[in-house]
PDB file of C-alpha atoms in Angstrom:
ATOM      1  CA  MET A   1     -41.385 -18.785  44.139  1.00  0.00           C
ATOM      2  CA  GLN A   2     -42.510 -22.202  45.325  1.00  0.00           C
ATOM      3  CA  LEU A   3     -39.294 -23.288  47.088  1.00  0.00           C
ATOM      4  CA  GLY A   4     -38.881 -19.971  48.906  1.00  0.00           C
ATOM      5  CA  PHE A   5     -42.487 -20.065  50.056  1.00  0.00           C
ATOM      6  CA  PHE A   6     -42.228 -23.596  51.469  1.00  0.00           C
ATOM      7  CA  HIS A   7     -38.852 -22.805  53.066  1.00  0.00           C
ATOM      8  CA  LEU A   8     -40.435 -19.809  54.799  1.00  0.00           C
ATOM      9  CA  LEU A   9     -43.333 -21.916  56.035  1.00  0.00           C
ATOM     10  CA  LYS A  10     -40.865 -24.472  57.411  1.00  0.00           C
ATOM     11  CA  ASP A  11     -39.108 -21.702  59.351  1.00  0.00           C
ATOM     12  CA  PHE A  12     -42.448 -20.509  60.705  1.00  0.00           C
ATOM     13  CA  ASN A  13     -43.192 -24.034  61.887  1.00  0.00           C
ATOM     14  CA  GLU A  14     -40.691 -23.747  64.742  1.00  0.00           C
ATOM     15  CA  PRO A  15     -42.224 -23.509  68.231  1.00  0.00           C
ATOM     16  CA  PHE A  16     -43.064 -20.078  69.599  1.00  0.00           C
ATOM     17  CA  TRP A  17     -40.603 -20.754  72.417  1.00  0.00           C
ATOM     18  CA  ASP A  18     -38.693 -23.864  73.390  1.00  0.00           C
ATOM     19  CA  GLY A  19     -41.203 -26.263  74.905  1.00  0.00           C
ATOM     20  CA  CYS A  20     -44.316 -24.454  73.607  1.00  0.00           C
ATOM     21  CA  MET A  21     -46.804 -27.011  72.344  1.00  0.00           C
ATOM     22  CA  ASN A  22     -49.796 -24.746  71.569  1.00  0.00           C
ATOM     23  CA  HIS A  23     -48.338 -22.268  69.085  1.00  0.00           C
ATOM     24  CA  ASN A  24     -45.696 -21.959  66.437  1.00  0.00           C
ATOM     25  CA  LYS A  25     -44.175 -18.761  65.089  1.00  0.00           C
ATOM     26  CA  LEU A  26     -46.694 -18.447  62.250  1.00  0.00           C
ATOM     27  CA  SER A  27     -49.798 -19.065  64.366  1.00  0.00           C
ATOM     28  CA  ALA A  28     -48.677 -16.517  66.961  1.00  0.00           C
ATOM     29  CA  VAL A  29     -47.992 -13.829  64.359  1.00  0.00           C
ATOM     30  CA  ALA A  30     -51.279 -14.545  62.558  1.00  0.00           C
ATOM     31  CA  GLN A  31     -53.308 -14.326  65.772  1.00  0.00           C
ATOM     32  CA  VAL A  32     -51.667 -11.076  66.854  1.00  0.00           C
ATOM     33  CA  PHE A  33     -52.316  -9.500  63.433  1.00  0.00           C
ATOM     34  CA  THR A  34     -55.927 -10.686  63.558  1.00  0.00           C
ATOM     35  CA  ILE A  35     -56.434  -9.027  66.939  1.00  0.00           C
ATOM     36  CA  LYS A  36     -54.879  -5.808  65.620  1.00  0.00           C
ATOM     37  CA  SER A  37     -57.148  -5.678  62.576  1.00  0.00           C
ATOM     38  CA  ASP A  38     -60.326  -6.818  64.384  1.00  0.00           C
ATOM     39  CA  HIS A  39     -60.004  -4.079  66.998  1.00  0.00           C
ATOM     40  CA  GLY A  40     -58.466  -1.325  64.883  1.00  0.00           C
ATOM     41  CA  LEU A  41     -55.356  -0.932  67.021  1.00  0.00           C
ATOM     42  CA  SER A  42     -52.929   1.814  66.105  1.00  0.00           C
ATOM     43  CA  GLU A  43     -49.294   0.955  65.540  1.00  0.00           C
ATOM     44  CA  ALA A  44     -48.337   2.566  68.860  1.00  0.00           C
ATOM     45  CA  GLY A  45     -51.041   0.632  70.723  1.00  0.00           C
ATOM     46  CA  TYR A  46     -49.985  -2.578  69.033  1.00  0.00           C
ATOM     47  CA  ASP A  47     -46.337  -1.988  69.949  1.00  0.00           C
ATOM     48  CA  LYS A  48     -47.256  -1.353  73.613  1.00  0.00           C
ATOM     49  CA  ILE A  49     -49.238  -4.593  73.802  1.00  0.00           C
ATOM     50  CA  ILE A  50     -46.358  -6.508  72.199  1.00  0.00           C
ATOM     51  CA  GLU A  51     -43.908  -4.946  74.641  1.00  0.00           C
ATOM     52  CA  TRP A  52     -46.054  -6.036  77.585  1.00  0.00           C
ATOM     53  CA  THR A  53     -46.630  -9.517  76.118  1.00  0.00           C
ATOM     54  CA  ARG A  54     -42.900 -10.042  75.586  1.00  0.00           C
ATOM     55  CA  SER A  55     -42.292  -9.137  79.235  1.00  0.00           C
ATOM     56  CA  ILE A  56     -44.576 -11.940  80.486  1.00  0.00           C
ATOM     57  CA  LEU A  57     -43.488 -14.616  77.981  1.00  0.00           C
ATOM     58  CA  PRO A  58     -40.614 -16.970  78.808  1.00  0.00           C
ATOM     59  CA  GLU A  59     -37.063 -16.088  77.820  1.00  0.00           C
ATOM     60  CA  GLY A  60     -36.219 -17.149  74.280  1.00  0.00           C
ATOM     61  CA  ASN A  61     -39.689 -16.442  72.876  1.00  0.00           C
ATOM     62  CA  ARG A  62     -39.774 -15.631  69.183  1.00  0.00           C
ATOM     63  CA  LEU A  63     -42.255 -12.747  69.266  1.00  0.00           C
ATOM     64  CA  LYS A  64     -40.911  -9.786  67.295  1.00  0.00           C
ATOM     65  CA  LYS A  65     -40.434  -6.478  69.129  1.00  0.00           C
ATOM     66  CA  ASN A  66     -42.822  -4.287  67.122  1.00  0.00           C
ATOM     67  CA  LEU A  67     -45.238  -4.086  64.206  1.00  0.00           C
ATOM     68  CA  TYR A  68     -42.537  -3.133  61.708  1.00  0.00           C
ATOM     69  CA  ALA A  69     -40.458  -6.213  62.575  1.00  0.00           C
ATOM     70  CA  MET A  70     -43.521  -8.479  62.314  1.00  0.00           C
ATOM     71  CA  LYS A  71     -44.526  -7.031  58.963  1.00  0.00           C
ATOM     72  CA  SER A  72     -41.031  -7.517  57.575  1.00  0.00           C
ATOM     73  CA  MET A  73     -41.062 -11.110  58.846  1.00  0.00           C
ATOM     74  CA  ILE A  74     -44.282 -12.029  57.014  1.00  0.00           C
ATOM     75  CA  LYS A  75     -43.742  -9.876  53.902  1.00  0.00           C
ATOM     76  CA  PRO A  76     -42.517 -12.856  51.837  1.00  0.00           C
ATOM     77  CA  LEU A  77     -45.823 -14.627  52.575  1.00  0.00           C
ATOM     78  CA  SER A  78     -47.934 -11.805  51.234  1.00  0.00           C
ATOM     79  CA  LEU A  79     -49.146 -11.402  47.707  1.00  0.00           C
ATOM     80  CA  GLY A  80     -48.657  -7.963  46.253  1.00  0.00           C
ATOM     81  CA  TYR A  81     -51.106  -5.557  44.760  1.00  0.00           C
ATOM     82  CA  GLN A  82     -50.945  -2.620  42.418  1.00  0.00           C
ATOM     83  CA  LYS A  83     -52.277   0.839  43.279  1.00  0.00           C
ATOM     84  CA  ILE A  84     -54.079   2.556  40.427  1.00  0.00           C
ATOM     85  CA  ASN A  85     -55.387   6.126  40.685  1.00  0.00           C
ATOM     86  CA  ILE A  86     -59.052   6.549  39.771  1.00  0.00           C
ATOM     87  CA  CYS A  87     -61.329   9.509  39.168  1.00  0.00           C
ATOM     88  CA  PRO A  88     -63.201  10.520  42.361  1.00  0.00           C
ATOM     89  CA  ASN A  89     -66.431  10.232  40.342  1.00  0.00           C
ATOM     90  CA  PHE A  90     -65.485   6.717  39.156  1.00  0.00           C
ATOM     91  CA  CYS A  91     -65.341   7.810  35.505  1.00  0.00           C
ATOM     92  CA  MET A  92     -61.943   6.396  34.591  1.00  0.00           C
ATOM     93  CA  LEU A  93     -58.769   4.673  35.714  1.00  0.00           C
ATOM     94  CA  TYR A  94     -55.438   6.440  35.396  1.00  0.00           C
ATOM     95  CA  TYR A  95     -53.832   3.292  34.032  1.00  0.00           C
ATOM     96  CA  LEU A  96     -51.631   2.251  31.093  1.00  0.00           C
ATOM     97  CA  GLU A  97     -51.869   4.973  28.435  1.00  0.00           C
ATOM     98  CA  ASN A  98     -53.842   7.228  30.841  1.00  0.00           C
ATOM     99  CA  ALA A  99     -51.409   6.899  33.761  1.00  0.00           C
ATOM    100  CA  GLU A 100     -49.801  10.300  33.158  1.00  0.00           C
ATOM    101  CA  LEU A 101     -53.068  12.279  32.938  1.00  0.00           C
ATOM    102  CA  THR A 102     -53.810  14.729  35.754  1.00  0.00           C
ATOM    103  CA  GLU A 103     -57.536  15.189  35.205  1.00  0.00           C
ATOM    104  CA  CYS A 104     -60.440  12.994  34.148  1.00  0.00           C
ATOM    105  CA  MET A 105     -61.199  12.827  30.417  1.00  0.00           C
ATOM    106  CA  THR A 106     -64.932  12.482  31.150  1.00  0.00           C
ATOM    107  CA  CYS A 107     -65.789  14.896  33.960  1.00  0.00           C
ATOM    108  CA  GLY A 108     -62.626  17.017  34.150  1.00  0.00           C
ATOM    109  CA  HIS A 109     -62.083  16.423  37.900  1.00  0.00           C
ATOM    110  CA  ALA A 110     -58.458  16.609  39.026  1.00  0.00           C
ATOM    111  CA  CYS A 111     -56.734  13.324  39.806  1.00  0.00           C
ATOM    112  CA  TYR A 112     -54.632  14.752  42.634  1.00  0.00           C
ATOM    113  CA  LYS A 113     -55.491  16.747  45.743  1.00  0.00           C
ATOM    114  CA  PRO A 114     -54.151  20.304  45.785  1.00  0.00           C
ATOM    115  CA  ARG A 115     -50.743  20.585  47.453  1.00  0.00           C
ATOM    116  CA  ILE A 116     -50.655  22.621  50.635  1.00  0.00           C
ATOM    117  CA  GLY A 117     -47.376  24.224  51.629  1.00  0.00           C
ATOM    118  CA  ARG A 118     -44.206  22.686  50.301  1.00  0.00           C
ATOM    119  CA  GLY A 119     -45.522  19.150  49.868  1.00  0.00           C
ATOM    120  CA  LYS A 120     -43.816  17.541  46.907  1.00  0.00           C
ATOM    121  CA  THR A 121     -45.794  14.329  46.853  1.00  0.00           C
ATOM    122  CA  LEU A 122     -48.889  14.110  44.695  1.00  0.00           C
ATOM    123  CA  VAL A 123     -51.791  12.464  46.540  1.00  0.00           C
ATOM    124  CA  ALA A 124     -54.629  11.022  44.479  1.00  0.00           C
ATOM    125  CA  TYR A 125     -58.224  11.564  45.515  1.00  0.00           C
ATOM    126  CA  LYS A 126     -59.033   7.865  45.120  1.00  0.00           C
ATOM    127  CA  LYS A 127     -57.013   4.716  44.565  1.00  0.00           C
ATOM    128  CA  LEU A 128     -57.954   1.271  43.391  1.00  0.00           C
ATOM    129  CA  ARG A 129     -56.006  -1.683  44.731  1.00  0.00           C
ATOM    130  CA  TYR A 130     -55.689  -4.315  42.025  1.00  0.00           C
ATOM    131  CA  PHE A 131     -54.914  -7.827  43.259  1.00  0.00           C
ATOM    132  CA  PRO A 132     -53.614  -9.901  40.312  1.00  0.00           C
ATOM    133  CA  ILE A 133     -55.245 -13.318  40.235  1.00  0.00           C
ATOM    134  CA  THR A 134     -52.373 -15.361  38.744  1.00  0.00           C
ATOM    135  CA  PRO A 135     -50.098 -15.394  41.833  1.00  0.00           C
ATOM    136  CA  ARG A 136     -53.084 -16.155  44.056  1.00  0.00           C
ATOM    137  CA  LEU A 137     -54.061 -19.150  41.932  1.00  0.00           C
ATOM    138  CA  GLN A 138     -50.446 -20.332  41.895  1.00  0.00           C
ATOM    139  CA  ARG A 139     -50.371 -20.145  45.698  1.00  0.00           C
ATOM    140  CA  LEU A 140     -53.613 -22.140  45.937  1.00  0.00           C
ATOM    141  CA  PHE A 141     -52.257 -24.849  43.638  1.00  0.00           C
ATOM    142  CA  MET A 142     -49.071 -25.191  45.734  1.00  0.00           C
ATOM    143  CA  SER A 143     -50.967 -27.128  48.363  1.00  0.00           C
ATOM    144  CA  PRO A 144     -52.059 -30.609  47.222  1.00  0.00           C
ATOM    145  CA  ARG A 145     -55.142 -30.348  49.436  1.00  0.00           C
ATOM    146  CA  THR A 146     -56.440 -27.122  47.908  1.00  0.00           C
ATOM    147  CA  ALA A 147     -55.352 -28.169  44.411  1.00  0.00           C
ATOM    148  CA  GLU A 148     -57.590 -31.225  44.724  1.00  0.00           C
ATOM    149  CA  HIS A 149     -60.562 -29.019  45.621  1.00  0.00           C
ATOM    150  CA  MET A 150     -59.822 -26.650  42.758  1.00  0.00           C
ATOM    151  CA  THR A 151     -59.676 -29.403  40.116  1.00  0.00           C
ATOM    152  CA  TRP A 152     -62.661 -31.514  41.179  1.00  0.00           C
ATOM    153  CA  HIS A 153     -64.592 -30.558  38.035  1.00  0.00           C
ATOM    154  CA  GLN A 154     -61.852 -31.940  35.790  1.00  0.00           C
ATOM    155  CA  SER A 155     -61.301 -35.187  37.692  1.00  0.00           C
ATOM    156  CA  GLY A 156     -64.619 -36.672  36.561  1.00  0.00           C
ATOM    157  CA  ASN A 157     -65.953 -37.121  40.080  1.00  0.00           C
ATOM    158  CA  TYR A 158     -68.035 -33.984  39.953  1.00  0.00           C
ATOM    159  CA  MET A 159     -71.276 -35.860  39.188  1.00  0.00           C
ATOM    160  CA  MET A 160     -70.794 -38.052  42.247  1.00  0.00           C
ATOM    161  CA  ARG A 161     -70.136 -34.990  44.384  1.00  0.00           C
ATOM    162  CA  LEU A 162     -73.279 -33.323  43.097  1.00  0.00           C
ATOM    163  CA  MET A 163     -75.340 -36.379  44.064  1.00  0.00           C
ATOM    164  CA  GLU A 164     -73.982 -36.431  47.623  1.00  0.00           C
TER     165      GLU A 164
END
């Protein structure tokens, strides 16, 4: 995991276009995604803005053509999560031994919305997104700078830091 992550970051460190001094590939992608999320842009709106931006940037720019291409480019940087169905009344999780249940053991509410028409996919009323902590801690410890901040209590300098 570590070597692939650092290799990806090295690739992202290339300039946004030849001669660009202000941005690299990663900073440009991060800023564009931030704008999308801050302003609630739809995928179509995002793609139109990217299309226009690409038309005014110099030839050889490294901006991807659409949201799908950008997401696939940064996917290896992301940390995954697990979707777990939950009771709409927050009584239980449909997890581990309860994963196959279709209604809540406490209140009896159905786990899935009724299917309309020929829909074959079951859609849960509510989902929990579980973000495992282990990969996130591993990612934080990959950087010597953040690792130092995360281990200050063990280094013995914590009393001096408290006095500052």
